[in-house]
PDB file of C-alpha atoms in Angstrom:
ATOM      1  CA  GLN A   1      69.098 -12.477  70.841  1.00 50.00           C
ATOM      2  CA  SER A   2      70.961 -14.324  67.394  1.00 56.00           C
ATOM      3  CA  LEU A   3      66.876 -15.036  66.926  1.00 54.00           C
ATOM      4  CA  ALA A   4      65.719 -11.678  67.612  1.00 56.00           C
ATOM      5  CA  GLY A   5      68.974  -9.912  65.135  1.00 57.00           C
ATOM      6  CA  GLU A   6      67.495 -12.708  62.999  1.00 58.00           C
ATOM      7  CA  TYR A   7      63.618 -11.177  62.609  1.00 56.00           C
ATOM      8  CA  SER A   8      65.200  -7.470  62.608  1.00 74.00           C
ATOM      9  CA  LEU A   9      67.135  -7.781  59.460  1.00 72.00           C
ATOM     10  CA  GLU A  10      63.704  -9.410  57.303  1.00 73.00           C
ATOM     11  CA  LYS A  11      61.922  -6.679  59.229  1.00 69.00           C
ATOM     12  CA  ARG A  12      64.088  -4.335  57.577  1.00 71.00           C
ATOM     13  CA  GLU A  13      63.910  -5.930  54.340  1.00 70.00           C
ATOM     14  CA  SER A  14      60.130  -6.765  53.870  1.00 72.00           C
ATOM     15  CA  ASP A  15      59.873  -2.537  54.734  1.00 69.00           C
ATOM     16  CA  LEU A  16      62.944  -1.773  52.129  1.00 68.00           C
ATOM     17  CA  GLU A  17      60.910  -4.094  49.910  1.00 68.00           C
ATOM     18  CA  ASP A  18      57.584  -2.500  50.067  1.00 65.00           C
ATOM     19  CA  LEU A  19      59.134   1.332  50.505  1.00 68.00           C
ATOM     20  CA  ILE A  20      60.585   0.229  46.555  1.00 64.00           C
ATOM     21  CA  GLU A  21      56.836  -0.794  45.439  1.00 69.00           C
ATOM     22  CA  ASP A  22      55.550   2.054  46.332  1.00 65.00           C
ATOM     23  CA  LYS A  23      57.938   4.901  44.236  1.00 66.00           C
ATOM     24  CA  ASN A  24      57.352   2.567  41.220  1.00 66.00           C
ATOM     25  CA  THR A  25      53.810   2.901  42.524  1.00 68.00           C
ATOM     26  CA  PHE A  26      54.367   6.540  42.853  1.00 65.00           C
ATOM     27  CA  LEU A  27      56.258   6.591  39.858  1.00 66.00           C
ATOM     28  CA  LYS A  28      54.268   5.562  37.743  1.00 67.00           C
ATOM     29  CA  ILE A  29      50.852   6.578  38.959  1.00 67.00           C
ATOM     30  CA  SER A  30      52.789  10.112  38.481  1.00 67.00           C
ATOM     31  CA  SER A  31      54.044   9.702  35.723  1.00 66.00           C
ATOM     32  CA  HIS A  32      50.904   8.888  33.904  1.00 66.00           C
ATOM     33  CA  GLN A  33      49.009  11.667  35.128  1.00 72.00           C
ATOM     34  CA  LEU A  34      51.350  14.282  33.936  1.00 76.00           C
ATOM     35  CA  ARG A  35      52.005  12.216  29.953  1.00 74.00           C
ATOM     36  CA  THR A  36      48.116  12.600  29.585  1.00 79.00           C
ATOM     37  CA  PRO A  37      47.961  16.720  29.914  1.00 81.00           C
ATOM     38  CA  LEU A  38      51.240  17.267  27.559  1.00 81.00           C
ATOM     39  CA  THR A  39      49.797  15.214  25.047  1.00 81.00           C
ATOM     40  CA  ALA A  40      46.825  17.724  25.164  1.00 84.00           C
ATOM     41  CA  ILE A  41      49.400  20.656  25.864  1.00 83.00           C
ATOM     42  CA  ALA A  42      51.390  19.059  22.096  1.00 80.00           C
ATOM     43  CA  GLY A  43      48.484  18.455  20.547  1.00 82.00           C
ATOM     44  CA  TYR A  44      47.126  21.761  20.638  1.00 80.00           C
ATOM     45  CA  LEU A  45      50.443  22.872  19.588  1.00 82.00           C
ATOM     46  CA  GLU A  46      50.883  21.371  16.724  1.00 79.00           C
ATOM     47  CA  ARG A  47      47.646  22.450  15.846  1.00 81.00           C
ATOM     48  CA  VAL A  48      48.830  25.953  16.346  1.00 79.00           C
ATOM     49  CA  GLU A  49      51.559  25.780  13.644  1.00 75.00           C
ATOM     50  CA  ASP A  50      49.413  24.099  11.551  1.00 75.00           C
ATOM     51  CA  GLU A  51      46.947  26.657  11.647  1.00 75.00           C
ATOM     52  CA  GLN A  52      49.372  28.944  10.696  1.00 73.00           C
ATOM     53  CA  TYR A  53      49.543  28.396   6.969  1.00 63.00           C
ATOM     54  CA  ARG A  54      45.405  29.520   7.317  1.00 71.00           C
ATOM     55  CA  TYR A  55      45.775  31.871  10.117  1.00 70.00           C
ATOM     56  CA  PRO A  56      49.260  33.634   9.970  1.00 75.00           C
ATOM     57  CA  ALA A  57      50.371  34.187  13.363  1.00 75.00           C
ATOM     58  CA  GLY A  58      53.036  37.105  14.577  1.00 77.00           C
ATOM     59  CA  GLU A  59      56.390  36.216  14.317  1.00 76.00           C
ATOM     60  CA  GLU A  60      56.565  36.602  18.209  1.00 79.00           C
ATOM     61  CA  THR A  61      53.312  34.144  18.945  1.00 80.00           C
ATOM     62  CA  MET A  62      55.755  31.202  16.964  1.00 78.00           C
ATOM     63  CA  MET A  63      58.877  32.191  18.802  1.00 78.00           C
ATOM     64  CA  MET A  64      56.470  30.937  21.683  1.00 81.00           C
ATOM     65  CA  VAL A  65      54.900  28.237  20.537  1.00 81.00           C
ATOM     66  CA  ASN A  66      57.810  26.988  19.092  1.00 77.00           C
ATOM     67  CA  LYS A  67      59.489  27.129  22.972  1.00 77.00           C
ATOM     68  CA  MET A  68      56.435  25.746  24.026  1.00 82.00           C
ATOM     69  CA  ARG A  69      56.683  22.674  21.327  1.00 76.00           C
ATOM     70  CA  GLN A  70      61.014  22.612  22.700  1.00 73.00           C
ATOM     71  CA  ILE A  71      59.716  22.250  26.495  1.00 77.00           C
ATOM     72  CA  THR A  72      56.627  19.531  25.839  1.00 81.00           C
ATOM     73  CA  THR A  73      58.569  17.764  23.390  1.00 74.00           C
ATOM     74  CA  GLY A  74      61.037  17.185  26.440  1.00 71.00           C
ATOM     75  CA  LEU A  75      59.018  17.489  29.110  1.00 77.00           C
ATOM     76  CA  GLN A  76      57.819  14.025  27.658  1.00 74.00           C
ATOM     77  CA  GLY A  77      61.319  12.732  27.109  1.00 73.00           C
ATOM     78  CA  THR A  78      61.667  12.928  30.133  1.00 74.00           C
ATOM     79  CA  VAL A  79      58.407  11.342  31.822  1.00 77.00           C
ATOM     80  CA  ASN A  80      58.903   8.036  28.826  1.00 75.00           C
ATOM     81  CA  ASP A  81      62.030   7.641  30.416  1.00 72.00           C
ATOM     82  CA  LEU A  82      60.294   7.480  33.936  1.00 73.00           C
ATOM     83  CA  LEU A  83      57.989   4.605  33.075  1.00 73.00           C
ATOM     84  CA  SER A  84      60.670   2.254  30.879  1.00 74.00           C
ATOM     85  CA  ILE A  85      63.602   2.757  33.937  1.00 74.00           C
ATOM     86  CA  ASN A  86      60.076   2.077  36.559  1.00 73.00           C
ATOM     87  CA  SER A  87      59.061  -0.595  33.779  1.00 73.00           C
ATOM     88  CA  ILE A  88      62.280  -2.670  34.009  1.00 72.00           C
ATOM     89  CA  ASN A  89      62.768  -2.272  37.750  1.00 70.00           C
ATOM     90  CA  SER A  90      59.208  -4.198  37.960  1.00 70.00           C
ATOM     91  CA  GLY A  91      60.470  -6.450  35.485  1.00 72.00           C
ATOM     92  CA  GLN A  92      57.755  -5.630  33.106  1.00 70.00           C
ATOM     93  CA  PHE A  93      59.962  -4.026  30.005  1.00 75.00           C
ATOM     94  CA  ALA A  94      59.578  -6.854  27.177  1.00 81.00           C
ATOM     95  CA  ILE A  95      61.257  -6.153  24.221  1.00 84.00           C
ATOM     96  CA  VAL A  96      59.819  -8.220  20.886  1.00 84.00           C
ATOM     97  CA  PRO A  97      62.797  -8.057  18.430  1.00 87.00           C
ATOM     98  CA  ASN A  98      60.642  -9.768  16.269  1.00 85.00           C
ATOM     99  CA  GLN A  99      58.846  -7.712  13.414  1.00 89.00           C
ATOM    100  CA  LEU A 100      60.262  -6.967   9.818  1.00 94.00           C
ATOM    101  CA  HIS A 101      60.291  -3.007   9.216  1.00 95.00           C
ATOM    102  CA  ASP A 102      62.698  -1.472   6.226  1.00 96.00           C
ATOM    103  CA  LEU A 103      65.430   0.898   9.078  1.00 97.00           C
ATOM    104  CA  LYS A 104      65.863   3.568   5.919  1.00 96.00           C
ATOM    105  CA  LYS A 105      61.625   4.071   6.225  1.00 96.00           C
ATOM    106  CA  LEU A 106      61.674   5.251   9.488  1.00 96.00           C
ATOM    107  CA  ILE A 107      64.730   7.336   9.536  1.00 97.00           C
ATOM    108  CA  GLU A 108      62.952   9.388   6.436  1.00 96.00           C
ATOM    109  CA  GLN A 109      59.561   8.856   8.685  1.00 94.00           C
ATOM    110  CA  ILE A 110      61.263  10.150  11.579  1.00 93.00           C
ATOM    111  CA  ILE A 111      63.229  12.763   9.933  1.00 94.00           C
ATOM    112  CA  VAL A 112      59.446  14.104   8.430  1.00 90.00           C
ATOM    113  CA  ASN A 113      58.182  14.160  11.599  1.00 85.00           C
ATOM    114  CA  LYS A 114      60.623  16.681  12.963  1.00 88.00           C
ATOM    115  CA  GLU A 115      61.411  19.040   9.863  1.00 86.00           C
ATOM    116  CA  PHE A 116      59.696  21.771  12.056  1.00 80.00           C
ATOM    117  CA  PHE A 117      61.724  20.378  15.589  1.00 84.00           C
ATOM    118  CA  PHE A 118      65.553  20.916  12.907  1.00 91.00           C
ATOM    119  CA  ASN A 119      64.632  23.677  11.709  1.00 87.00           C
ATOM    120  CA  SER A 120      64.393  25.356  14.764  1.00 84.00           C
ATOM    121  CA  HIS A 121      67.297  24.664  15.588  1.00 86.00           C
ATOM    122  CA  LYS A 122      68.208  26.046  12.799  1.00 91.00           C
ATOM    123  CA  ILE A 123      70.329  22.589  11.916  1.00 94.00           C
ATOM    124  CA  GLN A 124      70.730  20.591   8.492  1.00 95.00           C
ATOM    125  CA  VAL A 125      70.292  16.981   8.218  1.00 96.00           C
ATOM    126  CA  ARG A 126      71.702  14.845   5.436  1.00 96.00           C
ATOM    127  CA  THR A 127      70.616  11.326   4.760  1.00 97.00           C
ATOM    128  CA  ILE A 128      72.994   8.407   3.291  1.00 97.00           C
ATOM    129  CA  PHE A 129      71.714   4.932   2.524  1.00 97.00           C
ATOM    130  CA  ARG A 130      74.408   2.909   0.878  1.00 97.00           C
ATOM    131  CA  GLY A 131      72.769  -0.534  -0.084  1.00 96.00           C
ATOM    132  CA  GLU A 132      69.939  -2.269  -0.690  1.00 93.00           C
ATOM    133  CA  ASP A 133      68.699  -3.994   2.522  1.00 95.00           C
ATOM    134  CA  PHE A 134      67.791  -2.487   4.948  1.00 96.00           C
ATOM    135  CA  CYS A 135      65.329  -4.859   6.320  1.00 96.00           C
ATOM    136  CA  ALA A 136      65.175  -6.069  10.738  1.00 96.00           C
ATOM    137  CA  GLU A 137      63.625  -7.594  12.755  1.00 95.00           C
ATOM    138  CA  ILE A 138      63.250  -5.192  15.680  1.00 95.00           C
ATOM    139  CA  ASP A 139      60.907  -3.790  18.143  1.00 92.00           C
ATOM    140  CA  TYR A 140      59.520  -1.479  16.294  1.00 93.00           C
ATOM    141  CA  TYR A 141      58.044   0.689  19.090  1.00 89.00           C
ATOM    142  CA  LYS A 142      61.179   0.505  21.833  1.00 91.00           C
ATOM    143  CA  ILE A 143      63.732   1.217  18.578  1.00 95.00           C
ATOM    144  CA  ARG A 144      62.446   4.121  17.138  1.00 93.00           C
ATOM    145  CA  GLU A 145      62.417   5.870  20.709  1.00 89.00           C
ATOM    146  CA  THR A 146      66.285   5.477  20.030  1.00 93.00           C
ATOM    147  CA  PHE A 147      66.440   6.480  17.204  1.00 96.00           C
ATOM    148  CA  ASN A 148      64.546   9.362  17.748  1.00 92.00           C
ATOM    149  CA  ASN A 149      66.555  10.052  20.839  1.00 90.00           C
ATOM    150  CA  LEU A 150      70.139   9.883  19.531  1.00 94.00           C
ATOM    151  CA  ILE A 151      68.920  12.250  16.571  1.00 95.00           C
ATOM    152  CA  ASP A 152      67.217  14.589  19.039  1.00 90.00           C
ATOM    153  CA  ASN A 153      71.110  14.066  20.964  1.00 90.00           C
ATOM    154  CA  ALA A 154      72.489  15.422  17.466  1.00 93.00           C
ATOM    155  CA  VAL A 155      70.174  18.406  17.302  1.00 92.00           C
ATOM    156  CA  TYR A 156      70.754  19.870  20.311  1.00 88.00           C
ATOM    157  CA  TYR A 157      74.504  19.632  21.082  1.00 87.00           C
ATOM    158  CA  GLY A 158      75.237  19.692  17.133  1.00 89.00           C
ATOM    159  CA  LYS A 159      76.609  23.541  15.686  1.00 90.00           C
ATOM    160  CA  SER A 160      75.130  22.990  12.616  1.00 93.00           C
ATOM    161  CA  LYS A 161      74.240  19.449  10.842  1.00 94.00           C
ATOM    162  CA  VAL A 162      73.641  16.384  10.935  1.00 96.00           C
ATOM    163  CA  VAL A 163      74.012  13.186   9.520  1.00 97.00           C
ATOM    164  CA  ILE A 164      72.755  10.079   9.249  1.00 97.00           C
ATOM    165  CA  ALA A 165      73.809   7.306   7.883  1.00 97.00           C
ATOM    166  CA  VAL A 166      72.092   3.519   7.507  1.00 97.00           C
ATOM    167  CA  ILE A 167      74.005   0.970   5.985  1.00 97.00           C
ATOM    168  CA  ASP A 168      73.521  -2.887   4.727  1.00 97.00           C
ATOM    169  CA  LYS A 169      76.020  -4.598   5.842  1.00 96.00           C
ATOM    170  CA  GLY A 170      74.873  -7.754   5.394  1.00 94.00           C
ATOM    171  CA  LYS A 171      73.944  -9.873   7.920  1.00 95.00           C
ATOM    172  CA  THR A 172      73.396  -6.438   9.776  1.00 96.00           C
ATOM    173  CA  ILE A 173      71.915  -2.897   9.209  1.00 97.00           C
ATOM    174  CA  GLU A 174      74.820  -0.254  10.546  1.00 98.00           C
ATOM    175  CA  ILE A 175      73.208   3.441  11.557  1.00 98.00           C
ATOM    176  CA  VAL A 176      75.614   6.157  11.973  1.00 97.00           C
ATOM    177  CA  ILE A 177      74.022   9.577  13.612  1.00 97.00           C
ATOM    178  CA  SER A 178      76.678  12.257  13.591  1.00 96.00           C
ATOM    179  CA  ASP A 179      77.469  15.505  14.261  1.00 94.00           C
ATOM    180  CA  ASP A 180      79.525  18.703  14.525  1.00 92.00           C
ATOM    181  CA  GLY A 181      79.137  20.228  18.462  1.00 89.00           C
ATOM    182  CA  ILE A 182      80.809  18.806  21.157  1.00 85.00           C
ATOM    183  CA  SER A 183      83.036  16.067  21.445  1.00 83.00           C
ATOM    184  CA  PHE A 184      84.235  14.344  24.338  1.00 83.00           C
ATOM    185  CA  ASP A 185      87.078  12.039  25.663  1.00 77.00           C
ATOM    186  CA  GLU A 186      87.685   8.548  26.140  1.00 77.00           C
ATOM    187  CA  GLU A 187      86.454   8.690  29.908  1.00 78.00           C
ATOM    188  CA  THR A 188      83.479  10.981  29.430  1.00 78.00           C
ATOM    189  CA  ARG A 189      82.779   7.399  26.494  1.00 79.00           C
ATOM    190  CA  LYS A 190      82.776   5.263  29.487  1.00 78.00           C
ATOM    191  CA  LYS A 191      80.166   6.563  31.413  1.00 80.00           C
ATOM    192  CA  PHE A 192      77.680   7.775  28.575  1.00 80.00           C
ATOM    193  CA  PHE A 193      75.449   3.995  29.361  1.00 77.00           C
ATOM    194  CA  LYS A 194      74.542   4.700  32.860  1.00 81.00           C
ATOM    195  CA  ARG A 195      71.658   5.653  34.360  1.00 74.00           C
ATOM    196  CA  PHE A 196      71.385   9.104  34.646  1.00 66.00           C
ATOM    197  CA  SER A 197      75.499   9.690  33.282  1.00 68.00           C
ATOM    198  CA  ARG A 198      75.657  13.595  31.813  1.00 67.00           C
ATOM    199  CA  THR A 199      78.780  15.739  31.311  1.00 66.00           C
ATOM    200  CA  THR A 200      78.643  19.381  32.280  1.00 63.00           C
ATOM    201  CA  GLN A 201      79.114  20.752  28.635  1.00 67.00           C
ATOM    202  CA  THR A 202      75.381  18.717  28.312  1.00 65.00           C
ATOM    203  CA  GLN A 203      73.505  20.151  30.799  1.00 62.00           C
ATOM    204  CA  LYS A 204      74.723  23.561  30.017  1.00 65.00           C
ATOM    205  CA  ILE A 205      73.313  23.002  26.567  1.00 60.00           C
ATOM    206  CA  ASN A 206      70.576  21.222  27.736  1.00 63.00           C
ATOM    207  CA  PRO A 207      69.489  20.908  31.483  1.00 58.00           C
ATOM    208  CA  ASN A 208      66.433  19.659  31.090  1.00 62.00           C
ATOM    209  CA  GLY A 209      67.463  16.291  29.465  1.00 62.00           C
ATOM    210  CA  SER A 210      67.400  13.075  32.279  1.00 64.00           C
ATOM    211  CA  GLY A 211      70.291  11.190  31.778  1.00 70.00           C
ATOM    212  CA  LEU A 212      68.131   7.951  30.727  1.00 79.00           C
ATOM    213  CA  GLY A 213      67.928   8.434  27.063  1.00 83.00           C
ATOM    214  CA  LEU A 214      71.183   6.335  26.115  1.00 88.00           C
ATOM    215  CA  TYR A 215      71.193   3.847  29.070  1.00 88.00           C
ATOM    216  CA  LEU A 216      67.816   3.170  27.840  1.00 89.00           C
ATOM    217  CA  GLY A 217      69.576   2.990  23.906  1.00 91.00           C
ATOM    218  CA  ASN A 218      72.078   0.648  24.464  1.00 92.00           C
ATOM    219  CA  LEU A 219      69.485  -1.716  26.793  1.00 91.00           C
ATOM    220  CA  ILE A 220      67.684  -2.010  23.954  1.00 92.00           C
ATOM    221  CA  VAL A 221      69.502  -2.492  21.329  1.00 95.00           C
ATOM    222  CA  SER A 222      71.901  -5.312  23.339  1.00 93.00           C
ATOM    223  CA  LYS A 223      68.850  -7.118  23.677  1.00 91.00           C
ATOM    224  CA  HIS A 224      68.472  -6.969  19.953  1.00 95.00           C
ATOM    225  CA  ASN A 225      71.526  -8.587  19.932  1.00 95.00           C
ATOM    226  CA  GLY A 226      73.050  -5.198  18.582  1.00 96.00           C
ATOM    227  CA  THR A 227      75.939  -3.201  19.436  1.00 96.00           C
ATOM    228  CA  ILE A 228      76.334   0.133  20.001  1.00 95.00           C
ATOM    229  CA  ASP A 229      78.965   3.185  20.331  1.00 94.00           C
ATOM    230  CA  ALA A 230      79.866   6.437  20.940  1.00 92.00           C
ATOM    231  CA  LYS A 231      83.038   7.670  18.865  1.00 92.00           C
ATOM    232  CA  SER A 232      84.979  11.322  18.898  1.00 89.00           C
ATOM    233  CA  LYS A 233      87.497  13.069  16.772  1.00 80.00           C
ATOM    234  CA  GLY A 234      88.251  15.397  19.967  1.00 73.00           C
ATOM    235  CA  PRO A 235      87.564  19.193  19.699  1.00 72.00           C
ATOM    236  CA  GLY A 236      85.700  20.734  16.579  1.00 71.00           C
ATOM    237  CA  HIS A 237      85.285  17.176  15.314  1.00 80.00           C
ATOM    238  CA  GLY A 238      81.513  16.853  17.059  1.00 90.00           C
ATOM    239  CA  SER A 239      80.399  12.774  17.989  1.00 92.00           C
ATOM    240  CA  GLN A 240      78.939   9.752  16.614  1.00 94.00           C
ATOM    241  CA  PHE A 241      77.063   6.900  17.858  1.00 95.00           C
ATOM    242  CA  ILE A 242      77.024   4.038  16.084  1.00 96.00           C
ATOM    243  CA  ILE A 243      73.828   1.214  16.633  1.00 97.00           C
ATOM    244  CA  GLU A 244      74.748  -1.527  14.785  1.00 97.00           C
ATOM    245  CA  ILE A 245      71.418  -4.540  14.425  1.00 96.00           C
ATOM    246  CA  PRO A 246      70.884  -7.644  12.854  1.00 96.00           C
ATOM    247  CA  LYS A 247      68.731  -8.634  10.554  1.00 95.00           C
ATOM    248  CA  LYS A 248      67.774 -11.791  11.378  1.00 90.00           C
ATOM    249  CA  GLN A 249      67.250 -12.643  15.000  1.00 85.00           C
ATOM    250  CA  PRO A 250      68.201 -16.096  16.745  1.00 80.00           C
ATOM    251  CA  LYS A 251      65.173 -18.190  17.197  1.00 73.00           C
ATOM    252  CA  LYS A 252      65.141 -18.777  20.827  1.00 60.00           C
ATOM    253  CA  GLU A 253      61.920 -17.585  22.704  1.00 52.00           C
ATOM    254  CA  ASP A 254      59.069 -15.177  21.730  1.00 44.00           C
ATOM    255  CA  THR A 255      59.315 -12.121  24.532  1.00 43.00           C
ATOM    256  CA  LYS A 256      62.041 -10.799  26.177  1.00 45.00           C
ATOM    257  CA  GLU A 257      62.256  -9.162  29.219  1.00 44.00           C
ATOM    258  CA  VAL A 258      64.317  -6.931  31.380  1.00 46.00           C
TER     259      VAL A 258
END
């Protein structure tokens, strides 16, 4: 009876492992199949926007294009988050913070790329740069993904303005992204960096969010030996997200995996 029980337990464990592997495979295949058409749609919409200067379309048409662009961008973010989570679950989410990049230039590039997004949400974006040396050893694409997500959130949940500050603090660089939108209390702050964590307020404003962006951002920043935190002074004062990243990474191993 004991042997039969042990066999039954082993069989259930094996079945569970098979189910998890099937789930991860399904997520990977379906996410890639979604990503390809979404990329094509985003490309066509961008072309329509570019051609607007040569062949002006009506205001109603451009409003529809803008709405489609917002929906497509949101879906692309969700698909990328699902692919990242799948990589984490399968132990293939590599973070390599060994490339020297200027974070000031990175922020400036992101802002230029998001100009249409800011205008469509009627959000004024202001930048503040303090110091002289903004270079840090980072995984460029992972950090860019984190900055993109935090700036998108500030736009979605802000009212009229977003301020992005990049501050040289000697051995570290601090990035502060502030908005004038919804606020939060300490209990809510503690849940921000958990998987699929979304507040009632954020779900009402942006129902298409995955609840994975801050979780992934926290993971990425921590693997850079940095910190990420959120602050709010209360109702009417908006939110602040603060990232601090060391300029130099400790020389341990070339690749970090989760």
